[in-house]
Amino acid sequence: MTLRVPERQARGTIRPWAALRERLLRLLPLDLLRGMALTFRRQAPSAVYTEQYPQQRPVVADRFRGAPRLNNDFETGETLCIACNLCALACPEALIVVGAERNAQNRKELTFFTYDLSRCMFCGLCEDVCPTDALELTQDFELASYSREGAIWDRPMLENGPTPKRYEK
Amino acid sequence: MSHRTTPDPLRGGPMTAPAPGESHLDSSEMILNMGPQHPSTHGVLRVVLKLDGERVVDAECVIGYLHRGVEKIGEHRTYMQFNPYVDRMDYVSAVSNGLGYCEAVEKLQGVVAPPRAQVVRVMLAELNRISSHIVWLGTHALDIGAMTPVFYSFREREEILKIFEKYCGARLTTHAFRIGGLQWDLYDGFESDLRRFCQTFPARVDEYETLLTENRIWRERTVGVGRLDATTCKALGVTGPVLRAAGVAWDLRKAQPYSGYEKYAFEIPVGENGDTYDRYRVRLQEMRQSCRIIAQAVDGIPDGPILARIPKVFKPPVGEVYHSIEAPKGELGFYIVSDGSLQPYRLRVRPPSFVNLQALRGMVRGALVADVVAIIGSIDIVLGEVDR
């Protein structure tokens, strides 16, 4: 499929009517007016796409990969994490540290869990490998902090999630 | 005048030494440093221009300001772990990068993605082609001075990015595909979202055309600017819309079909003059053709698994593989050498932007400084991919 460009012909070779038409079109900027008409048609306030953040917060998709969260069991309140360390192994940036120790029944128990958000690229590989759905990337997206240390989330922060300030309209 | 032999004109002296007895100040030629913070060099490209007045006598690209060592990172990550990094090369077409990488590794391992996964991949890759071309259109027009198209084009891009977000949870660095297929199945309403998009989008391309195609200012700025003929394109290895604008109907989706592209009816738009205007027209037509492919794919999504059988500990056999796909900017190739371990022994990317950028010097010679901006825009480079 070759795209033919309607190239204006060289002067002298064109027929007189075409030359007149050419000159008229030159005087009458139809091409520009068409564009302006289109812009004018699109001025309706209903066509505004701008979102008034932070008063108006975006609704992100269900699968959105945002802040990580360590899930607890709804009934018992205990962590779902079995300290298997798979997330730490899957992470390309090796930013997850899982601490565990054996309890009396010789079962691994989670002691600490740190997640360095400053290096995270939200690829979601950690939540993909989690066998118990303990680690999950949530819809929270406001992750700024005043210090580098604030970007390293410990277990309480991961379990409770961020609490960004909500603004009213 | 290779970069290695001549000193940096801004540090080590001028590109050409002044003749004996002649001070450099007498020369009418001037060295102008364009970039790396110039807004029209699309990131951090630095072009050292040798000017005679407003005419460009010579130009030299200096790259590397966005070098992150992606290829080296690949040697220290497992095959699965490297997947998100490819999104960050050409960040406006992350899905295509992921497709190229996953297909290359699958070829190395000898697995094929299931049919359902292939169709989904085609749909997302074509959506990504549209969104990449849309970004190009908006910024290129903005560079040249047309302010309106960028608002219109980003409106459609938003719809595409919403589909990406709903499908894989991220808008830009999608990490949409996995080696062997997909991680997620389609969300409820994916088909209707795509159908609605395919219905509305051609009219939106008509709007872009209304704003630009016949616009006399646009034509004055682009017709005949930055011509590159087919022979030069082939000699430099230029691919993608730049090559097709020069009249060569070369598209890897037709030439070496992958991921089931042979099943879809679409055409390769080809230009005649190989100038900036033709590149614009080729890309606009490609958006329409991509829309056609999506419409066909949506009607024929097969049922079945989305992930092929891939071992948990992924160790491809010893060997090497090269696989290339038609990314929005041209041929994107991945060359992977495996030594049978968990990580690639060597991973080399053949980025379209990097290779296409080599054509810049020939195109800007004799042009005006304002045209340099138009020409850089018309190649459609992303510096994240040039430097990697």
PDB file of N, CA, C and O in Angstrom, chain B residues 313-380:
ATOM      1  N   VAL B 313      12.406 -24.160  38.038  1.00  0.00           N
ATOM      2  CA  VAL B 313      13.795 -23.713  37.969  1.00  0.00           C
ATOM      3  C   VAL B 313      14.155 -23.679  36.491  1.00  0.00           C
ATOM      4  O   VAL B 313      14.357 -24.706  35.868  1.00  0.00           O
ATOM      5  N   PHE B 314      14.188 -22.487  35.960  1.00  0.00           N
ATOM      6  CA  PHE B 314      14.265 -22.337  34.517  1.00  0.00           C
ATOM      7  C   PHE B 314      15.722 -22.276  34.072  1.00  0.00           C
ATOM      8  O   PHE B 314      16.422 -21.293  34.315  1.00  0.00           O
ATOM      9  N   LYS B 315      16.152 -23.374  33.419  1.00  0.00           N
ATOM     10  CA  LYS B 315      17.517 -23.416  32.895  1.00  0.00           C
ATOM     11  C   LYS B 315      17.438 -23.807  31.431  1.00  0.00           C
ATOM     12  O   LYS B 315      17.288 -24.984  31.107  1.00  0.00           O
ATOM     13  N   PRO B 316      17.534 -22.848  30.524  1.00  0.00           N
ATOM     14  CA  PRO B 316      17.469 -23.210  29.106  1.00  0.00           C
ATOM     15  C   PRO B 316      18.706 -24.015  28.695  1.00  0.00           C
ATOM     16  O   PRO B 316      19.750 -23.912  29.353  1.00  0.00           O
ATOM     17  N   PRO B 317      18.590 -24.799  27.628  1.00  0.00           N
ATOM     18  CA  PRO B 317      19.747 -25.580  27.192  1.00  0.00           C
ATOM     19  C   PRO B 317      20.878 -24.674  26.702  1.00  0.00           C
ATOM     20  O   PRO B 317      20.662 -23.515  26.364  1.00  0.00           O
ATOM     21  N   VAL B 318      22.078 -25.230  26.671  1.00  0.00           N
ATOM     22  CA  VAL B 318      23.236 -24.480  26.193  1.00  0.00           C
ATOM     23  C   VAL B 318      23.007 -24.118  24.733  1.00  0.00           C
ATOM     24  O   VAL B 318      22.578 -24.952  23.927  1.00  0.00           O
ATOM     25  N   GLY B 319      23.260 -22.890  24.383  1.00  0.00           N
ATOM     26  CA  GLY B 319      23.078 -22.484  22.995  1.00  0.00           C
ATOM     27  C   GLY B 319      22.874 -20.998  22.902  1.00  0.00           C
ATOM     28  O   GLY B 319      22.985 -20.272  23.889  1.00  0.00           O
ATOM     29  N   GLU B 320      22.586 -20.564  21.701  1.00  0.00           N
ATOM     30  CA  GLU B 320      22.363 -19.136  21.503  1.00  0.00           C
ATOM     31  C   GLU B 320      21.167 -18.946  20.597  1.00  0.00           C
ATOM     32  O   GLU B 320      20.799 -19.843  19.825  1.00  0.00           O
ATOM     33  N   VAL B 321      20.561 -17.793  20.709  1.00  0.00           N
ATOM     34  CA  VAL B 321      19.357 -17.554  19.933  1.00  0.00           C
ATOM     35  C   VAL B 321      19.294 -16.065  19.596  1.00  0.00           C
ATOM     36  O   VAL B 321      19.758 -15.219  20.360  1.00  0.00           O
ATOM     37  N   TYR B 322      18.774 -15.792  18.399  1.00  0.00           N
ATOM     38  CA  TYR B 322      18.451 -14.403  18.057  1.00  0.00           C
ATOM     39  C   TYR B 322      17.011 -14.382  17.608  1.00  0.00           C
ATOM     40  O   TYR B 322      16.603 -15.179  16.761  1.00  0.00           O
ATOM     41  N   HIS B 323      16.258 -13.512  18.196  1.00  0.00           N
ATOM     42  CA  HIS B 323      14.861 -13.385  17.794  1.00  0.00           C
ATOM     43  C   HIS B 323      14.524 -11.915  17.709  1.00  0.00           C
ATOM     44  O   HIS B 323      14.881 -11.139  18.591  1.00  0.00           O
ATOM     45  N   SER B 324      13.856 -11.545  16.637  1.00  0.00           N
ATOM     46  CA  SER B 324      13.528 -10.134  16.498  1.00  0.00           C
ATOM     47  C   SER B 324      12.050  -9.986  16.182  1.00  0.00           C
ATOM     48  O   SER B 324      11.442 -10.850  15.545  1.00  0.00           O
ATOM     49  N   ILE B 325      11.506  -8.895  16.644  1.00  0.00           N
ATOM     50  CA  ILE B 325      10.109  -8.586  16.382  1.00  0.00           C
ATOM     51  C   ILE B 325      10.016  -7.180  15.814  1.00  0.00           C
ATOM     52  O   ILE B 325      10.967  -6.406  15.881  1.00  0.00           O
ATOM     53  N   GLU B 326       8.861  -6.881  15.268  1.00  0.00           N
ATOM     54  CA  GLU B 326       8.633  -5.540  14.745  1.00  0.00           C
ATOM     55  C   GLU B 326       8.078  -4.675  15.876  1.00  0.00           C
ATOM     56  O   GLU B 326       6.876  -4.671  16.133  1.00  0.00           O
ATOM     57  N   ALA B 327       8.971  -4.005  16.557  1.00  0.00           N
ATOM     58  CA  ALA B 327       8.542  -3.069  17.595  1.00  0.00           C
ATOM     59  C   ALA B 327       8.023  -1.807  16.910  1.00  0.00           C
ATOM     60  O   ALA B 327       8.256  -1.619  15.721  1.00  0.00           O
ATOM     61  N   PRO B 328       7.327  -0.939  17.633  1.00  0.00           N
ATOM     62  CA  PRO B 328       6.813   0.282  16.981  1.00  0.00           C
ATOM     63  C   PRO B 328       7.888   1.099  16.276  1.00  0.00           C
ATOM     64  O   PRO B 328       7.607   1.787  15.322  1.00  0.00           O
ATOM     65  N   LYS B 329       9.127   1.009  16.751  1.00  0.00           N
ATOM     66  CA  LYS B 329      10.176   1.845  16.176  1.00  0.00           C
ATOM     67  C   LYS B 329      11.033   1.113  15.166  1.00  0.00           C
ATOM     68  O   LYS B 329      11.884   1.725  14.530  1.00  0.00           O
ATOM     69  N   GLY B 330      10.844  -0.175  15.014  1.00  0.00           N
ATOM     70  CA  GLY B 330      11.640  -0.929  14.064  1.00  0.00           C
ATOM     71  C   GLY B 330      11.955  -2.311  14.598  1.00  0.00           C
ATOM     72  O   GLY B 330      11.275  -2.810  15.481  1.00  0.00           O
ATOM     73  N   GLU B 331      13.029  -2.894  14.052  1.00  0.00           N
ATOM     74  CA  GLU B 331      13.358  -4.261  14.436  1.00  0.00           C
ATOM     75  C   GLU B 331      13.990  -4.276  15.822  1.00  0.00           C
ATOM     76  O   GLU B 331      15.052  -3.709  16.044  1.00  0.00           O
ATOM     77  N   LEU B 332      13.325  -4.948  16.734  1.00  0.00           N
ATOM     78  CA  LEU B 332      13.855  -5.110  18.082  1.00  0.00           C
ATOM     79  C   LEU B 332      14.300  -6.552  18.226  1.00  0.00           C
ATOM     80  O   LEU B 332      13.490  -7.474  18.124  1.00  0.00           O
ATOM     81  N   GLY B 333      15.590  -6.754  18.413  1.00  0.00           N
ATOM     82  CA  GLY B 333      16.118  -8.114  18.471  1.00  0.00           C
ATOM     83  C   GLY B 333      16.758  -8.404  19.808  1.00  0.00           C
ATOM     84  O   GLY B 333      17.314  -7.519  20.450  1.00  0.00           O
ATOM     85  N   PHE B 334      16.648  -9.664  20.213  1.00  0.00           N
ATOM     86  CA  PHE B 334      17.318 -10.105  21.433  1.00  0.00           C
ATOM     87  C   PHE B 334      18.236 -11.258  21.060  1.00  0.00           C
ATOM     88  O   PHE B 334      17.802 -12.223  20.435  1.00  0.00           O
ATOM     89  N   TYR B 335      19.491 -11.127  21.406  1.00  0.00           N
ATOM     90  CA  TYR B 335      20.462 -12.197  21.176  1.00  0.00           C
ATOM     91  C   TYR B 335      20.880 -12.705  22.542  1.00  0.00           C
ATOM     92  O   TYR B 335      21.430 -11.959  23.350  1.00  0.00           O
ATOM     93  N   ILE B 336      20.583 -13.953  22.805  1.00  0.00           N
ATOM     94  CA  ILE B 336      20.833 -14.501  24.133  1.00  0.00           C
ATOM     95  C   ILE B 336      21.745 -15.710  24.004  1.00  0.00           C
ATOM     96  O   ILE B 336      21.494 -16.592  23.173  1.00  0.00           O
ATOM     97  N   VAL B 337      22.795 -15.720  24.782  1.00  0.00           N
ATOM     98  CA  VAL B 337      23.674 -16.887  24.841  1.00  0.00           C
ATOM     99  C   VAL B 337      23.451 -17.541  26.197  1.00  0.00           C
ATOM    100  O   VAL B 337      23.543 -16.882  27.232  1.00  0.00           O
ATOM    101  N   SER B 338      23.150 -18.834  26.152  1.00  0.00           N
ATOM    102  CA  SER B 338      22.910 -19.551  27.399  1.00  0.00           C
ATOM    103  C   SER B 338      24.026 -20.548  27.634  1.00  0.00           C
ATOM    104  O   SER B 338      24.466 -21.228  26.697  1.00  0.00           O
ATOM    105  N   ASP B 339      24.514 -20.604  28.865  1.00  0.00           N
ATOM    106  CA  ASP B 339      25.500 -21.637  29.204  1.00  0.00           C
ATOM    107  C   ASP B 339      24.847 -22.718  30.062  1.00  0.00           C
ATOM    108  O   ASP B 339      25.525 -23.450  30.758  1.00  0.00           O
ATOM    109  N   GLY B 340      23.527 -22.782  30.006  1.00  0.00           N
ATOM    110  CA  GLY B 340      22.823 -23.823  30.734  1.00  0.00           C
ATOM    111  C   GLY B 340      22.593 -23.503  32.191  1.00  0.00           C
ATOM    112  O   GLY B 340      22.079 -24.338  32.925  1.00  0.00           O
ATOM    113  N   SER B 341      22.957 -22.307  32.612  1.00  0.00           N
ATOM    114  CA  SER B 341      22.750 -21.959  34.018  1.00  0.00           C
ATOM    115  C   SER B 341      21.456 -21.165  34.161  1.00  0.00           C
ATOM    116  O   SER B 341      20.688 -20.999  33.221  1.00  0.00           O
ATOM    117  N   LEU B 342      21.235 -20.655  35.349  1.00  0.00           N
ATOM    118  CA  LEU B 342      20.004 -19.919  35.623  1.00  0.00           C
ATOM    119  C   LEU B 342      19.978 -18.564  34.933  1.00  0.00           C
ATOM    120  O   LEU B 342      18.925 -18.002  34.700  1.00  0.00           O
ATOM    121  N   GLN B 343      21.172 -18.028  34.642  1.00  0.00           N
ATOM    122  CA  GLN B 343      21.247 -16.690  34.090  1.00  0.00           C
ATOM    123  C   GLN B 343      21.814 -16.737  32.681  1.00  0.00           C
ATOM    124  O   GLN B 343      22.594 -17.628  32.365  1.00  0.00           O
ATOM    125  N   PRO B 344      21.447 -15.765  31.843  1.00  0.00           N
ATOM    126  CA  PRO B 344      22.059 -15.738  30.514  1.00  0.00           C
ATOM    127  C   PRO B 344      23.558 -15.482  30.626  1.00  0.00           C
ATOM    128  O   PRO B 344      23.997 -14.726  31.497  1.00  0.00           O
ATOM    129  N   TYR B 345      24.320 -16.124  29.738  1.00  0.00           N
ATOM    130  CA  TYR B 345      25.756 -15.863  29.727  1.00  0.00           C
ATOM    131  C   TYR B 345      26.006 -14.489  29.120  1.00  0.00           C
ATOM    132  O   TYR B 345      26.855 -13.733  29.583  1.00  0.00           O
ATOM    133  N   ARG B 346      25.248 -14.176  28.081  1.00  0.00           N
ATOM    134  CA  ARG B 346      25.357 -12.854  27.457  1.00  0.00           C
ATOM    135  C   ARG B 346      23.994 -12.520  26.896  1.00  0.00           C
ATOM    136  O   ARG B 346      23.309 -13.393  26.364  1.00  0.00           O
ATOM    137  N   LEU B 347      23.635 -11.282  27.040  1.00  0.00           N
ATOM    138  CA  LEU B 347      22.365 -10.841  26.507  1.00  0.00           C
ATOM    139  C   LEU B 347      22.606  -9.548  25.755  1.00  0.00           C
ATOM    140  O   LEU B 347      23.134  -8.599  26.317  1.00  0.00           O
ATOM    141  N   ARG B 348      22.270  -9.571  24.504  1.00  0.00           N
ATOM    142  CA  ARG B 348      22.514  -8.384  23.673  1.00  0.00           C
ATOM    143  C   ARG B 348      21.183  -7.954  23.076  1.00  0.00           C
ATOM    144  O   ARG B 348      20.397  -8.797  22.627  1.00  0.00           O
ATOM    145  N   VAL B 349      20.942  -6.674  23.105  1.00  0.00           N
ATOM    146  CA  VAL B 349      19.706  -6.140  22.548  1.00  0.00           C
ATOM    147  C   VAL B 349      20.051  -5.380  21.277  1.00  0.00           C
ATOM    148  O   VAL B 349      21.019  -4.612  21.261  1.00  0.00           O
ATOM    149  N   ARG B 350      19.271  -5.608  20.257  1.00  0.00           N
ATOM    150  CA  ARG B 350      19.414  -4.826  19.035  1.00  0.00           C
ATOM    151  C   ARG B 350      18.259  -3.826  19.028  1.00  0.00           C
ATOM    152  O   ARG B 350      17.138  -4.137  18.637  1.00  0.00           O
ATOM    153  N   PRO B 351      18.505  -2.645  19.539  1.00  0.00           N
ATOM    154  CA  PRO B 351      17.397  -1.703  19.686  1.00  0.00           C
ATOM    155  C   PRO B 351      17.177  -0.922  18.395  1.00  0.00           C
ATOM    156  O   PRO B 351      18.132  -0.463  17.764  1.00  0.00           O
ATOM    157  N   PRO B 352      15.934  -0.747  17.982  1.00  0.00           N
ATOM    158  CA  PRO B 352      15.687   0.010  16.758  1.00  0.00           C
ATOM    159  C   PRO B 352      16.090   1.472  16.864  1.00  0.00           C
ATOM    160  O   PRO B 352      16.639   2.033  15.918  1.00  0.00           O
ATOM    161  N   SER B 353      15.863   2.086  18.022  1.00  0.00           N
ATOM    162  CA  SER B 353      16.172   3.516  18.140  1.00  0.00           C
ATOM    163  C   SER B 353      17.657   3.785  17.938  1.00  0.00           C
ATOM    164  O   SER B 353      18.042   4.740  17.277  1.00  0.00           O
ATOM    165  N   PHE B 354      18.475   2.931  18.520  1.00  0.00           N
ATOM    166  CA  PHE B 354      19.921   3.121  18.442  1.00  0.00           C
ATOM    167  C   PHE B 354      20.401   3.071  16.994  1.00  0.00           C
ATOM    168  O   PHE B 354      21.180   3.911  16.542  1.00  0.00           O
ATOM    169  N   VAL B 355      19.909   2.070  16.264  1.00  0.00           N
ATOM    170  CA  VAL B 355      20.358   1.906  14.885  1.00  0.00           C
ATOM    171  C   VAL B 355      19.787   3.027  14.016  1.00  0.00           C
ATOM    172  O   VAL B 355      20.487   3.587  13.170  1.00  0.00           O
ATOM    173  N   ASN B 356      18.517   3.369  14.232  1.00  0.00           N
ATOM    174  CA  ASN B 356      17.915   4.420  13.416  1.00  0.00           C
ATOM    175  C   ASN B 356      18.568   5.775  13.657  1.00  0.00           C
ATOM    176  O   ASN B 356      18.601   6.612  12.765  1.00  0.00           O
ATOM    177  N   LEU B 357      19.080   5.964  14.859  1.00  0.00           N
ATOM    178  CA  LEU B 357      19.701   7.250  15.177  1.00  0.00           C
ATOM    179  C   LEU B 357      20.958   7.481  14.334  1.00  0.00           C
ATOM    180  O   LEU B 357      21.341   8.619  14.104  1.00  0.00           O
ATOM    181  N   GLN B 358      21.572   6.389  13.850  1.00  0.00           N
ATOM    182  CA  GLN B 358      22.783   6.551  13.035  1.00  0.00           C
ATOM    183  C   GLN B 358      22.495   7.306  11.750  1.00  0.00           C
ATOM    184  O   GLN B 358      23.384   7.878  11.139  1.00  0.00           O
ATOM    185  N   ALA B 359      21.230   7.288  11.329  1.00  0.00           N
ATOM    186  CA  ALA B 359      20.888   7.966  10.085  1.00  0.00           C
ATOM    187  C   ALA B 359      20.794   9.467  10.257  1.00  0.00           C
ATOM    188  O   ALA B 359      20.729  10.198   9.276  1.00  0.00           O
ATOM    189  N   LEU B 360      20.812   9.933  11.496  1.00  0.00           N
ATOM    190  CA  LEU B 360      20.581  11.362  11.746  1.00  0.00           C
ATOM    191  C   LEU B 360      21.619  12.237  11.059  1.00  0.00           C
ATOM    192  O   LEU B 360      21.288  13.230  10.424  1.00  0.00           O
ATOM    193  N   ARG B 361      22.880  11.830  11.156  1.00  0.00           N
ATOM    194  CA  ARG B 361      23.952  12.690  10.660  1.00  0.00           C
ATOM    195  C   ARG B 361      23.785  12.970   9.166  1.00  0.00           C
ATOM    196  O   ARG B 361      23.902  14.114   8.722  1.00  0.00           O
ATOM    197  N   GLY B 362      23.480  11.921   8.415  1.00  0.00           N
ATOM    198  CA  GLY B 362      23.300  12.116   6.986  1.00  0.00           C
ATOM    199  C   GLY B 362      22.087  12.971   6.671  1.00  0.00           C
ATOM    200  O   GLY B 362      22.073  13.701   5.679  1.00  0.00           O
ATOM    201  N   MET B 363      21.076  12.878   7.517  1.00  0.00           N
ATOM    202  CA  MET B 363      19.835  13.586   7.211  1.00  0.00           C
ATOM    203  C   MET B 363      19.933  15.074   7.528  1.00  0.00           C
ATOM    204  O   MET B 363      19.317  15.887   6.859  1.00  0.00           O
ATOM    205  N   VAL B 364      20.694  15.430   8.578  1.00  0.00           N
ATOM    206  CA  VAL B 364      20.676  16.833   8.982  1.00  0.00           C
ATOM    207  C   VAL B 364      21.695  17.662   8.220  1.00  0.00           C
ATOM    208  O   VAL B 364      21.658  18.877   8.291  1.00  0.00           O
ATOM    209  N   ARG B 365      22.602  17.041   7.499  1.00  0.00           N
ATOM    210  CA  ARG B 365      23.602  17.826   6.765  1.00  0.00           C
ATOM    211  C   ARG B 365      22.915  18.697   5.732  1.00  0.00           C
ATOM    212  O   ARG B 365      22.161  18.220   4.896  1.00  0.00           O
ATOM    213  N   GLY B 366      23.163  19.962   5.804  1.00  0.00           N
ATOM    214  CA  GLY B 366      22.560  20.889   4.849  1.00  0.00           C
ATOM    215  C   GLY B 366      21.209  21.396   5.285  1.00  0.00           C
ATOM    216  O   GLY B 366      20.638  22.262   4.643  1.00  0.00           O
ATOM    217  N   ALA B 367      20.691  20.852   6.369  1.00  0.00           N
ATOM    218  CA  ALA B 367      19.370  21.313   6.832  1.00  0.00           C
ATOM    219  C   ALA B 367      19.535  22.523   7.734  1.00  0.00           C
ATOM    220  O   ALA B 367      20.644  22.901   8.101  1.00  0.00           O
ATOM    221  N   LEU B 368      18.419  23.122   8.099  1.00  0.00           N
ATOM    222  CA  LEU B 368      18.443  24.231   9.033  1.00  0.00           C
ATOM    223  C   LEU B 368      18.317  23.708  10.462  1.00  0.00           C
ATOM    224  O   LEU B 368      17.889  22.569  10.669  1.00  0.00           O
ATOM    225  N   VAL B 369      18.670  24.538  11.414  1.00  0.00           N
ATOM    226  CA  VAL B 369      18.638  24.089  12.810  1.00  0.00           C
ATOM    227  C   VAL B 369      17.217  23.688  13.208  1.00  0.00           C
ATOM    228  O   VAL B 369      17.002  22.696  13.899  1.00  0.00           O
ATOM    229  N   ALA B 370      16.242  24.463  12.732  1.00  0.00           N
ATOM    230  CA  ALA B 370      14.861  24.132  13.072  1.00  0.00           C
ATOM    231  C   ALA B 370      14.477  22.771  12.492  1.00  0.00           C
ATOM    232  O   ALA B 370      13.678  22.034  13.078  1.00  0.00           O
ATOM    233  N   ASP B 371      15.061  22.440  11.334  1.00  0.00           N
ATOM    234  CA  ASP B 371      14.758  21.134  10.742  1.00  0.00           C
ATOM    235  C   ASP B 371      15.387  19.997  11.530  1.00  0.00           C
ATOM    236  O   ASP B 371      14.885  18.870  11.493  1.00  0.00           O
ATOM    237  N   VAL B 372      16.483  20.274  12.194  1.00  0.00           N
ATOM    238  CA  VAL B 372      17.116  19.218  12.995  1.00  0.00           C
ATOM    239  C   VAL B 372      16.123  18.699  14.022  1.00  0.00           C
ATOM    240  O   VAL B 372      15.996  17.496  14.243  1.00  0.00           O
ATOM    241  N   VAL B 373      15.378  19.613  14.617  1.00  0.00           N
ATOM    242  CA  VAL B 373      14.369  19.224  15.599  1.00  0.00           C
ATOM    243  C   VAL B 373      13.322  18.333  14.939  1.00  0.00           C
ATOM    244  O   VAL B 373      12.948  17.275  15.467  1.00  0.00           O
ATOM    245  N   ALA B 374      12.873  18.742  13.748  1.00  0.00           N
ATOM    246  CA  ALA B 374      11.869  17.945  13.046  1.00  0.00           C
ATOM    247  C   ALA B 374      12.415  16.575  12.683  1.00  0.00           C
ATOM    248  O   ALA B 374      11.716  15.570  12.778  1.00  0.00           O
ATOM    249  N   ILE B 375      13.689  16.534  12.283  1.00  0.00           N
ATOM    250  CA  ILE B 375      14.267  15.259  11.835  1.00  0.00           C
ATOM    251  C   ILE B 375      14.466  14.319  13.016  1.00  0.00           C
ATOM    252  O   ILE B 375      14.140  13.131  12.945  1.00  0.00           O
ATOM    253  N   ILE B 376      14.982  14.856  14.120  1.00  0.00           N
ATOM    254  CA  ILE B 376      15.159  14.002  15.310  1.00  0.00           C
ATOM    255  C   ILE B 376      13.795  13.431  15.712  1.00  0.00           C
ATOM    256  O   ILE B 376      13.664  12.243  15.997  1.00  0.00           O
ATOM    257  N   GLY B 377      12.786  14.289  15.677  1.00  0.00           N
ATOM    258  CA  GLY B 377      11.462  13.810  16.042  1.00  0.00           C
ATOM    259  C   GLY B 377      10.961  12.743  15.094  1.00  0.00           C
ATOM    260  O   GLY B 377      10.319  11.789  15.513  1.00  0.00           O
ATOM    261  N   SER B 378      11.287  12.891  13.810  1.00  0.00           N
ATOM    262  CA  SER B 378      10.724  11.960  12.834  1.00  0.00           C
ATOM    263  C   SER B 378      11.330  10.569  12.935  1.00  0.00           C
ATOM    264  O   SER B 378      10.739   9.607  12.464  1.00  0.00           O
ATOM    265  N   ILE B 379      12.540  10.447  13.504  1.00  0.00           N
ATOM    266  CA  ILE B 379      13.102   9.082  13.633  1.00  0.00           C
ATOM    267  C   ILE B 379      12.407   8.339  14.759  1.00  0.00           C
ATOM    268  O   ILE B 379      12.435   7.119  14.780  1.00  0.00           O
ATOM    269  N   ASP B 380      11.820   9.052  15.673  1.00  0.00           N
ATOM    270  CA  ASP B 380      11.147   8.449  16.816  1.00  0.00           C
ATOM    271  C   ASP B 380      12.110   7.621  17.650  1.00  0.00           C
ATOM    272  O   ASP B 380      12.100   6.392  17.612  1.00  0.00           O
TER     273      ASP B 380
END
